[in-house]
mmCIF file of C-alpha atoms and ligand atoms in Angstrom:
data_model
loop_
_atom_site.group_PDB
_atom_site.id
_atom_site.type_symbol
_atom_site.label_atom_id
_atom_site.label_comp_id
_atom_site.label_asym_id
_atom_site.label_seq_id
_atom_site.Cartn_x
_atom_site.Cartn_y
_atom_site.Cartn_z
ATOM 1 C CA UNK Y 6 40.110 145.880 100.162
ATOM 2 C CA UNK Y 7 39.190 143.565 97.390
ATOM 3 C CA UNK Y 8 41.795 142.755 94.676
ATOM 4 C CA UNK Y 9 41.315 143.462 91.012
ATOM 5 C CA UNK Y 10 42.208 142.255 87.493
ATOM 6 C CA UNK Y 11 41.070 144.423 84.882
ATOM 7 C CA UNK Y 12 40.587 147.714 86.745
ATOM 8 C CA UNK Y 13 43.073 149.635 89.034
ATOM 9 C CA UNK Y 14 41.689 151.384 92.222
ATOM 10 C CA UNK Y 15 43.540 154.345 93.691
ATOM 11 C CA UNK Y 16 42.853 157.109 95.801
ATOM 12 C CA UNK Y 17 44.159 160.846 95.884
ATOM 13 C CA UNK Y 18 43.132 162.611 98.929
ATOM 14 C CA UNK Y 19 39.373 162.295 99.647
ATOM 15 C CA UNK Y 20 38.950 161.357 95.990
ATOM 16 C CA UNK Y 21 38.950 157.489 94.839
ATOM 17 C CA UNK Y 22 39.722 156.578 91.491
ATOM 18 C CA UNK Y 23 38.682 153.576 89.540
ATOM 19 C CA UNK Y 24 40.170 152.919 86.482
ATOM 20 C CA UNK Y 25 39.502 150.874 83.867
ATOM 21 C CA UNK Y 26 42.447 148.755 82.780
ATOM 22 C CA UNK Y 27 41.835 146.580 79.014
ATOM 23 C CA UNK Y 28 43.783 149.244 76.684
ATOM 24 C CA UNK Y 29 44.206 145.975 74.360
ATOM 25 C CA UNK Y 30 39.742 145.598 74.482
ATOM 26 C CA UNK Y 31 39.615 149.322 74.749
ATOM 27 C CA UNK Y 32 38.050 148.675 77.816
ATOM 28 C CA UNK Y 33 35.872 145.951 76.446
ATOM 29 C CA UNK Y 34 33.058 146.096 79.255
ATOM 30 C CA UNK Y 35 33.098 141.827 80.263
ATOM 31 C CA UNK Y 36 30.891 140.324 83.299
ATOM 32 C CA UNK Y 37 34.273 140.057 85.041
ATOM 33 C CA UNK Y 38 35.174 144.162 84.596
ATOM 34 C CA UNK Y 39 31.076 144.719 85.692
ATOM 35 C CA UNK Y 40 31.763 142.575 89.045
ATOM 36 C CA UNK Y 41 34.783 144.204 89.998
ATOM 37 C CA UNK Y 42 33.681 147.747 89.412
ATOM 38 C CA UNK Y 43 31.032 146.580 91.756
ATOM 39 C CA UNK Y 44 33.368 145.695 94.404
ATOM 40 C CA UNK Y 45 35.225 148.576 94.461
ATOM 41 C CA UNK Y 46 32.299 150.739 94.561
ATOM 42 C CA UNK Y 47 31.644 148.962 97.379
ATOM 43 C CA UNK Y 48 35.276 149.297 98.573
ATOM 44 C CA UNK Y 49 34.864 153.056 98.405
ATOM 45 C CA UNK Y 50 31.500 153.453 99.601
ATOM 46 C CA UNK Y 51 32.376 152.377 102.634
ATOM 47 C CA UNK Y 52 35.527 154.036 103.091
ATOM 48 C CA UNK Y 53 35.128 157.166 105.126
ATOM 49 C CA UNK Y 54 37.826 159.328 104.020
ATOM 50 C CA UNK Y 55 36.306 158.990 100.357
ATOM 51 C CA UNK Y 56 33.991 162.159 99.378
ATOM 52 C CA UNK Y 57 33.663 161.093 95.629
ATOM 53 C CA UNK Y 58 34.449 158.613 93.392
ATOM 54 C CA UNK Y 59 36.055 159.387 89.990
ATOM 55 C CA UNK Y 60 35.583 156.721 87.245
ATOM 56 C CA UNK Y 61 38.088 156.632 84.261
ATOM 57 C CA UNK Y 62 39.084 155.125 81.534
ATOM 58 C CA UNK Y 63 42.318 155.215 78.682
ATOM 59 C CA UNK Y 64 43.452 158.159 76.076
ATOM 60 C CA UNK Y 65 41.770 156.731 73.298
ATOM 61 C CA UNK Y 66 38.689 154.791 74.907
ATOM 62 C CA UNK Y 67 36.579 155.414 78.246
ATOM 63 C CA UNK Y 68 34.960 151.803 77.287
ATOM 64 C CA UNK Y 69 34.404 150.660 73.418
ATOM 65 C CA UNK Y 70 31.008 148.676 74.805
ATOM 66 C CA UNK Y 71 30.334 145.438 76.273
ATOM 67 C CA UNK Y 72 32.810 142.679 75.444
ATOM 68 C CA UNK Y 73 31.560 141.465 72.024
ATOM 69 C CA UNK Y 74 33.866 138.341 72.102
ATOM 70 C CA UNK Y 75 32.288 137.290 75.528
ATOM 71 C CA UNK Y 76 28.892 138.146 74.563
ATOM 72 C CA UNK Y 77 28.901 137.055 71.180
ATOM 73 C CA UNK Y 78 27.722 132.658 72.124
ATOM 74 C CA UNK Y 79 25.141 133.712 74.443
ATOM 75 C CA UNK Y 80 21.759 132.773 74.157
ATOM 76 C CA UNK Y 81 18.911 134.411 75.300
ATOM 77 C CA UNK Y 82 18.758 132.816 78.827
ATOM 78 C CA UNK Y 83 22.254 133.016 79.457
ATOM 79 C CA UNK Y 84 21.797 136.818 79.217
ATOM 80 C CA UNK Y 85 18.300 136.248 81.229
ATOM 81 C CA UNK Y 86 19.019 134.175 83.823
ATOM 82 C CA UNK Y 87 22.624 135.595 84.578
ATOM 83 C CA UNK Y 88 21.275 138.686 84.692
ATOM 84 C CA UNK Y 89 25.239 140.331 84.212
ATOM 85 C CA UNK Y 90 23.742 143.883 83.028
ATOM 86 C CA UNK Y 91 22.206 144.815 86.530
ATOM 87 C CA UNK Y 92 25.584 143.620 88.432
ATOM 88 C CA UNK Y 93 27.620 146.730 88.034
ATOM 89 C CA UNK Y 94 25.629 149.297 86.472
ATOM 90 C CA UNK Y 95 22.691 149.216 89.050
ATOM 91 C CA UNK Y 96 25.901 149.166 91.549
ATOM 92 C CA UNK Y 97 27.488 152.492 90.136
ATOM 93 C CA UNK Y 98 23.882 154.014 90.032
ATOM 94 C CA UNK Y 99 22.722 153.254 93.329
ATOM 95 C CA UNK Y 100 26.104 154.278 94.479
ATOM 96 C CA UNK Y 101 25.297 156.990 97.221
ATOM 97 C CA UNK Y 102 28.771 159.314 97.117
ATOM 98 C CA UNK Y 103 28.946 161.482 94.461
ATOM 99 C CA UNK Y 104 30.402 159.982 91.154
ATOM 100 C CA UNK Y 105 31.847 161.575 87.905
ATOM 101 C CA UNK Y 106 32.760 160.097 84.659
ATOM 102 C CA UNK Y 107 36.353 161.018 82.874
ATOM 103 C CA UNK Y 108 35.740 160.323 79.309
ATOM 104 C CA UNK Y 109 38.328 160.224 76.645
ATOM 105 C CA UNK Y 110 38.137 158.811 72.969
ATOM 106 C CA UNK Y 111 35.441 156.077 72.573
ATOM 107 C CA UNK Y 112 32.124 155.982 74.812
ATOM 108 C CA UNK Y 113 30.372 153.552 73.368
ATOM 109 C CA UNK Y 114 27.498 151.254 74.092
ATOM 110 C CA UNK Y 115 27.909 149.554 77.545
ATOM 111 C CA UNK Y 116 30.789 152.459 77.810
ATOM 112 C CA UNK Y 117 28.385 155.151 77.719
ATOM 113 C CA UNK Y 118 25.787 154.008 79.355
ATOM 114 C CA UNK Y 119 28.127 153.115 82.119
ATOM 115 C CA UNK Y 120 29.523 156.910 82.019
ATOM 116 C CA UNK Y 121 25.607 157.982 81.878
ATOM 117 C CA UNK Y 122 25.306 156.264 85.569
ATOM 118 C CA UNK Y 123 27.892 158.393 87.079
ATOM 119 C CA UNK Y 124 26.394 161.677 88.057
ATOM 120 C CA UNK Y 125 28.736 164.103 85.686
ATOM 121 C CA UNK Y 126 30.577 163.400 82.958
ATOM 122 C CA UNK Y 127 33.688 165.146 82.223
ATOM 123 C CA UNK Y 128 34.671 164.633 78.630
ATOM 124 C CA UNK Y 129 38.249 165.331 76.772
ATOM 125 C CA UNK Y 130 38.468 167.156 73.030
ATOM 126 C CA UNK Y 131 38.544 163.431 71.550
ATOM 127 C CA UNK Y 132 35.893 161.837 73.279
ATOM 128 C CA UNK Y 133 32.561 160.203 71.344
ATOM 129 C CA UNK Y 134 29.622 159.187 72.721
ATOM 130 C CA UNK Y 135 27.150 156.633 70.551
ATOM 131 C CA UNK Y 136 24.941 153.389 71.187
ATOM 132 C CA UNK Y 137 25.829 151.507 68.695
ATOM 133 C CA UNK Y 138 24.016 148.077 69.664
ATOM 134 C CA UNK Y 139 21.881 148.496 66.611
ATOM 135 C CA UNK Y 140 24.551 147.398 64.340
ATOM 136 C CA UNK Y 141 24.993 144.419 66.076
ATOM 137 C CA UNK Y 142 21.375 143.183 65.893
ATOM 138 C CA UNK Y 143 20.481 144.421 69.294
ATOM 139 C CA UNK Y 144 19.890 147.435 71.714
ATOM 140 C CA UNK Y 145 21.339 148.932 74.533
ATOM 141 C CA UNK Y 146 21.187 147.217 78.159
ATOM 142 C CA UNK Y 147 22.168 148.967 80.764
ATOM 143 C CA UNK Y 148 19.537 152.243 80.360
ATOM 144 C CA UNK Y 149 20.992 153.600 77.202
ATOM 145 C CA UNK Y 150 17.534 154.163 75.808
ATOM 146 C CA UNK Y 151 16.384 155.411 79.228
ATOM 147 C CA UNK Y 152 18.938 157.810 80.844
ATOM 148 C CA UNK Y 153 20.306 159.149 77.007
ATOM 149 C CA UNK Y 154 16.608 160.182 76.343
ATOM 150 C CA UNK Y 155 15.868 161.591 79.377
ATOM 151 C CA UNK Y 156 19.311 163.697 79.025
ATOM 152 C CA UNK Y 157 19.197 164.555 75.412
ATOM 153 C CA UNK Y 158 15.636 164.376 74.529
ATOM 154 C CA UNK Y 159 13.735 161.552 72.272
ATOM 155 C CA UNK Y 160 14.819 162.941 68.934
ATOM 156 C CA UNK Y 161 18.746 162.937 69.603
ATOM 157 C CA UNK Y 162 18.295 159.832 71.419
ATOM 158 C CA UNK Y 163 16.736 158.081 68.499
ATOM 159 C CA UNK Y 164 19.427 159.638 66.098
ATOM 160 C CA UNK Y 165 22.107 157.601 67.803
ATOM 161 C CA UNK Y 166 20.069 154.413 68.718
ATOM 162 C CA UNK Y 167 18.562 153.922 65.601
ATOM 163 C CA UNK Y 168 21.484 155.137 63.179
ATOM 164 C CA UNK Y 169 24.397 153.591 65.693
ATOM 165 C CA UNK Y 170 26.520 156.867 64.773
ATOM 166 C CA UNK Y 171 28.645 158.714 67.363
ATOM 167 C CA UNK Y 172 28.593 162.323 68.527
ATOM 168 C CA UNK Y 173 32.054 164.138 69.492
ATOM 169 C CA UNK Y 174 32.485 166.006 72.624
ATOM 170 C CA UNK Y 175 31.192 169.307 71.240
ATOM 171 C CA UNK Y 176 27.522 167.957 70.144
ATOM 172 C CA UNK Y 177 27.516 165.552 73.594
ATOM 173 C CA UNK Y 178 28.083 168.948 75.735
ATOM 174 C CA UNK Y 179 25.728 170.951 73.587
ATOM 175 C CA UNK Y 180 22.654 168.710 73.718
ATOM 176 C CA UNK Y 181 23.450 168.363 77.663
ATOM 177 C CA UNK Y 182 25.004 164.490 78.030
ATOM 178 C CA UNK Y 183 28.176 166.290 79.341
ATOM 179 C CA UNK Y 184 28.921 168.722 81.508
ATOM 180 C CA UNK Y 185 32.371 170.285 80.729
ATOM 181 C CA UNK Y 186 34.484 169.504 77.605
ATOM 182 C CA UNK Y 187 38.535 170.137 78.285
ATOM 183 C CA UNK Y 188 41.519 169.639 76.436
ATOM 184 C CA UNK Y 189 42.640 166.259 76.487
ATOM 185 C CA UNK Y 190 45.662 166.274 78.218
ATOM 186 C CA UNK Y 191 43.737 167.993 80.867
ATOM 187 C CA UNK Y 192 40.903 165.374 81.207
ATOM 188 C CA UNK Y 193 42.677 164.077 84.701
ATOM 189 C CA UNK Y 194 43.531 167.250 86.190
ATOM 190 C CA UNK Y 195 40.254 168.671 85.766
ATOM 191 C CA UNK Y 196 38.424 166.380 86.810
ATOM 192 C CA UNK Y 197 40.288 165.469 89.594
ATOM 193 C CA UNK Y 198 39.870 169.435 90.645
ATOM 194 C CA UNK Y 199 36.202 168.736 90.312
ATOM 195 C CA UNK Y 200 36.237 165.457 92.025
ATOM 196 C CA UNK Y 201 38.312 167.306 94.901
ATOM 197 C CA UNK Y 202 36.195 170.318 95.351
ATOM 198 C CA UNK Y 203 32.949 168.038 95.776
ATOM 199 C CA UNK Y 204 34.473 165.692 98.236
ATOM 200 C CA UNK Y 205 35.234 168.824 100.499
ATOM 201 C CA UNK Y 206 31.765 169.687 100.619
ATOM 202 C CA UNK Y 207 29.671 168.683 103.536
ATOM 203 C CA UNK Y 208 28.979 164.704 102.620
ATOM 204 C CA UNK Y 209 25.109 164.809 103.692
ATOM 205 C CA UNK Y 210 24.971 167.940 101.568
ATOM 206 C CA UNK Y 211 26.199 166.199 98.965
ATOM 207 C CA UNK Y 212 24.150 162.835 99.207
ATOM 208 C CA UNK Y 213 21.192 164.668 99.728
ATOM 209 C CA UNK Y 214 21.423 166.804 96.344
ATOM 210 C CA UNK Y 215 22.242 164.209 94.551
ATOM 211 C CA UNK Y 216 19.450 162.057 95.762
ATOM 212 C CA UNK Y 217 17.186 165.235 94.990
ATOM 213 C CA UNK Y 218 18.566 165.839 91.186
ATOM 214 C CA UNK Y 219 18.020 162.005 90.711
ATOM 215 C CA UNK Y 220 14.399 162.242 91.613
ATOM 216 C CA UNK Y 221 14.118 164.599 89.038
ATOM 217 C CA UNK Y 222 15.270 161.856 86.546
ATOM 218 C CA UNK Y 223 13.095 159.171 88.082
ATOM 219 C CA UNK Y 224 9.620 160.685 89.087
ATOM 220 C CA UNK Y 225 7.053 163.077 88.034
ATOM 221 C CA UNK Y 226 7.953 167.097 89.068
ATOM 222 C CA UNK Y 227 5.511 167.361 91.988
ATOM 223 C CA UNK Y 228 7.070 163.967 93.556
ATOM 224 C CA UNK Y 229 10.348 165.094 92.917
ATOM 225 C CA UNK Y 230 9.762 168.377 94.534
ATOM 226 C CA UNK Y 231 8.393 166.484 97.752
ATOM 227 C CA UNK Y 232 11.624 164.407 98.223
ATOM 228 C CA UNK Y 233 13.710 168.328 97.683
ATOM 229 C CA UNK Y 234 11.835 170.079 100.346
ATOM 230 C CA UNK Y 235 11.948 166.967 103.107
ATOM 231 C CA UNK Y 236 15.612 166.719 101.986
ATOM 232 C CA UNK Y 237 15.690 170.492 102.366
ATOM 233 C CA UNK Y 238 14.342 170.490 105.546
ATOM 234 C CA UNK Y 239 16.499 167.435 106.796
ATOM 235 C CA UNK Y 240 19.600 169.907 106.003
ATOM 236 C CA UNK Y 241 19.017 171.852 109.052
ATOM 237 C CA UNK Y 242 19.565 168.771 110.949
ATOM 238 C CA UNK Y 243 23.343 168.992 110.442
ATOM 239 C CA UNK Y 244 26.425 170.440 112.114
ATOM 240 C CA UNK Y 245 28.061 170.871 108.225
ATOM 241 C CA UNK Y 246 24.736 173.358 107.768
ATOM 242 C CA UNK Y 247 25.020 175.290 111.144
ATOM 243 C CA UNK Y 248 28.554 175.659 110.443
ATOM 244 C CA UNK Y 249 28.379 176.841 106.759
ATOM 245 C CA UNK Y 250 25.895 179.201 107.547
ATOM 246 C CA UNK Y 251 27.948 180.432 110.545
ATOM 247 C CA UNK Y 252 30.816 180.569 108.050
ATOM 248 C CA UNK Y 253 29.254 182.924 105.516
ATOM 249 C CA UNK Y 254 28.506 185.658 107.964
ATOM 250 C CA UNK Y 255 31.816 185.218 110.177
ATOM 251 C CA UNK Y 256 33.539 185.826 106.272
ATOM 252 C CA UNK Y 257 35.510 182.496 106.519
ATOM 253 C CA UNK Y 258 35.792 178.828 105.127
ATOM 254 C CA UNK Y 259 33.528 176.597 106.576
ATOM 255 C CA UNK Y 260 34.470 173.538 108.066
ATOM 256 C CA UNK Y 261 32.779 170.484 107.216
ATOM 257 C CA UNK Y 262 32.404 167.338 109.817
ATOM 258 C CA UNK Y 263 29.606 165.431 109.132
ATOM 259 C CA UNK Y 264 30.080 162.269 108.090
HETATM 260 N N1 LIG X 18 34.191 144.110 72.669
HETATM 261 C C1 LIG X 18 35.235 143.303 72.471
HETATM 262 N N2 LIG X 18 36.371 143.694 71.873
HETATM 263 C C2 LIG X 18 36.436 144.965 71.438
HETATM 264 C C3 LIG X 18 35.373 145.867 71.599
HETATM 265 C C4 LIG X 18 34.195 145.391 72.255
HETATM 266 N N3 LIG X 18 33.138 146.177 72.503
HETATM 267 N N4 LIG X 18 35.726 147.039 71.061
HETATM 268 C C5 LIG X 18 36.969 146.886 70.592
HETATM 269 N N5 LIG X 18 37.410 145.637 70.815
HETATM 270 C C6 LIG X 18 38.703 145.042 70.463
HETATM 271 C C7 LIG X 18 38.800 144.798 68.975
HETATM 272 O O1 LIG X 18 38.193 143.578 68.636
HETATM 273 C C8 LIG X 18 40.295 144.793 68.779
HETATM 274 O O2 LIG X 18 40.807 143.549 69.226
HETATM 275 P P1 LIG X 18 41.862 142.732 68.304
HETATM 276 O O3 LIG X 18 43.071 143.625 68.272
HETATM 277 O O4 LIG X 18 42.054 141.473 69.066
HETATM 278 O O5 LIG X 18 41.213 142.593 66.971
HETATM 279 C C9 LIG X 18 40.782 145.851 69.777
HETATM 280 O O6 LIG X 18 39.735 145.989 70.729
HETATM 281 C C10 LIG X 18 41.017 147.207 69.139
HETATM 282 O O7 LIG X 18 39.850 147.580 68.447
HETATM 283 P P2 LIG X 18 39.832 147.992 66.887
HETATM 284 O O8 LIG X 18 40.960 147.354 66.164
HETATM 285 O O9 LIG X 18 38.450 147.748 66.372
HETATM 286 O O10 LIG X 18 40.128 149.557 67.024
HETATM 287 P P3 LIG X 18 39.713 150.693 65.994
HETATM 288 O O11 LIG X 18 40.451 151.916 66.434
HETATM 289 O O12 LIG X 18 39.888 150.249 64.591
HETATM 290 O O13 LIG X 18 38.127 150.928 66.217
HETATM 291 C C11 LIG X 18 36.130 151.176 67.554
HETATM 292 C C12 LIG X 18 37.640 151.421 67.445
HETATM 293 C C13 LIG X 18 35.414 152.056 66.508
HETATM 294 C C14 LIG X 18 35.702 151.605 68.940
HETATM 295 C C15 LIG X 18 35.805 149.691 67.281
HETATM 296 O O14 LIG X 18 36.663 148.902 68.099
HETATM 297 C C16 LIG X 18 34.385 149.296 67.570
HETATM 298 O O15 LIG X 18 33.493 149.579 66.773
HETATM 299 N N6 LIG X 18 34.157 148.589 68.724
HETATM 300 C C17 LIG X 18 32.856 148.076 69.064
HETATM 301 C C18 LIG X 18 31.921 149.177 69.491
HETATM 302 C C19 LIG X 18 30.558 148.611 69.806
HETATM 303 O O16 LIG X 18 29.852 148.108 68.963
HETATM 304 N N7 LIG X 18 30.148 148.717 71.089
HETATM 305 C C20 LIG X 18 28.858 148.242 71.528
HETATM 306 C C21 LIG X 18 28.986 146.875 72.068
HETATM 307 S S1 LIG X 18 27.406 146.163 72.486
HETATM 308 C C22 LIG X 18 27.063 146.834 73.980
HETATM 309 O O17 LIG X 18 27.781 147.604 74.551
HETATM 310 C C23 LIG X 18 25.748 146.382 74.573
HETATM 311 C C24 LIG X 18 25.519 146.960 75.936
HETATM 312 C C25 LIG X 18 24.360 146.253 76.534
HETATM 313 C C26 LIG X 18 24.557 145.993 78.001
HETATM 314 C C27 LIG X 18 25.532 144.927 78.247
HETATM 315 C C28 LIG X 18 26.078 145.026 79.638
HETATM 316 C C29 LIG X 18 27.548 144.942 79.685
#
């Protein structure tokens, strides 16, 4: 297990937890923060007791952006040929156990786009979503303009690119960014009863819908239906499916093995 500085990796049941840890940055998003959610993605990828990987942040921000101090002397190829925007956000996308997104208080920049490459996103009473970039003479990095168009359409996605203004938790779950909204003291709980019930599901079940819903992000319908019905198919390959079908009609919980 690798060791970390600025986040804190836990686990509860099949369920591991990465939290981000800068409360005084409000989770100021640096390269350092990017590498090591990377490693512990990696960490509990491979960990076969994890079913699903929660990602958090603090009561009053999820992540205020990209860390504007470290940013702020770069030049042009410093950004280009470091490259630091693919390290942990293509790692958290690509990641192939399910992932979901607690977000409280400020989702901004970097910090949404990093909760937009988890798979759901949970969101407490307080939290606000915007890609504020624009008022700092640039755009978003990490597929802010790509993933917040594709899940609130061009004209709400403009509205916050090009004006830099936030949305609260009841606009984010109305124009579809968010899945649930819950009371704030609840955020953890909730999502940690999400994050449970998922990870008891059967894991190639799991991987293989998600892979399916993610075509239908990346790739034109007809494609995306291709990759559902061979993934489809491939269900009937495993024990979990035998099993949950035998379940059903024997009236009883199935039990899931596959790994
Ligand atoms: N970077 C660095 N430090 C930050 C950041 C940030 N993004 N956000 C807050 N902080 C620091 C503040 O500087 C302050 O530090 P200090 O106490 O030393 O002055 C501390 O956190 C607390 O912040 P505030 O005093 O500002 O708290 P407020 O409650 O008054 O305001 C806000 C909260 C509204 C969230 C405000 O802090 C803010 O506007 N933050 C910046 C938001 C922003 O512009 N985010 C976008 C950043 S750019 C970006 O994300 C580009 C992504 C492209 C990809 C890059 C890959 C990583």
């Amino acid at each position: 297990m690798s060791t970390f500085e600025h986040i804190i990796v836990d686990s509860k049941g099949a369920v591991g937890i990465i939290t981000l840890n800068r409360p005084k940055m409000l989770n100021a998003l640096s390269f350092g923060v990017f590498r090591e959610i990377a490693a512990a993605v990696d960490d509990l990828e491979a960990d076969d007791a994890i079913g699903c990987i929660l990602l958090a942040g603090g009561e009053k921000a999820f992540a205020a952006g990209a860390d504007i101090k470290e940013m702020q002397p770069k030049t042009f190829i410093d950004m280009f040929s470091s490259d630091f925007t693919a390290i942990g956000g293509d790692r958290v996308a690509n990641c192939r156990k399910p992932t979901i997104a607690a977000v409280s208080g400020y989702a901004l920049g970097g910090g949404c786009e990093l909760a937009m490459m988890c798979d759901i996103i949970i969101a407490a009473d307080t939290a606000k979503f915007g890609q504020p970039e624009i008022t700092l003479g640039t755009i978003p990095g990490i597929g802010g303009t790509q993933r917040l168009t594709r899940a609130v359409g061009k004209s709400k996605a403009m509205d916050l690119c090009l004006t830099g203004r936030m949305m609260d938790a009841a606009e984010a779950e109305r124009s579809g960014l968010v899945s649930r909204v819950v009371p704030a003291d609840k955020l953890m709980e909730e999502a940690l009863a999400m994050a449970e019930k998922i990870a008891s599901m059967s894991r190639p079940a799991a991987a293989m819908a998600k892979e399916a819903i993610n075509r239908a992000f990346e790739t034109p319908l007809s494609e995306g239906i291709n990759v559902e019905r061979n993934l489809f198919h491939s269900t009937f390959a495993l024990e979990d499916r035998a099993e949950g079908m035998v379940a059903f009609i024997e009236k009883r919980k199935p039990v899931n093995k596959n790994r």
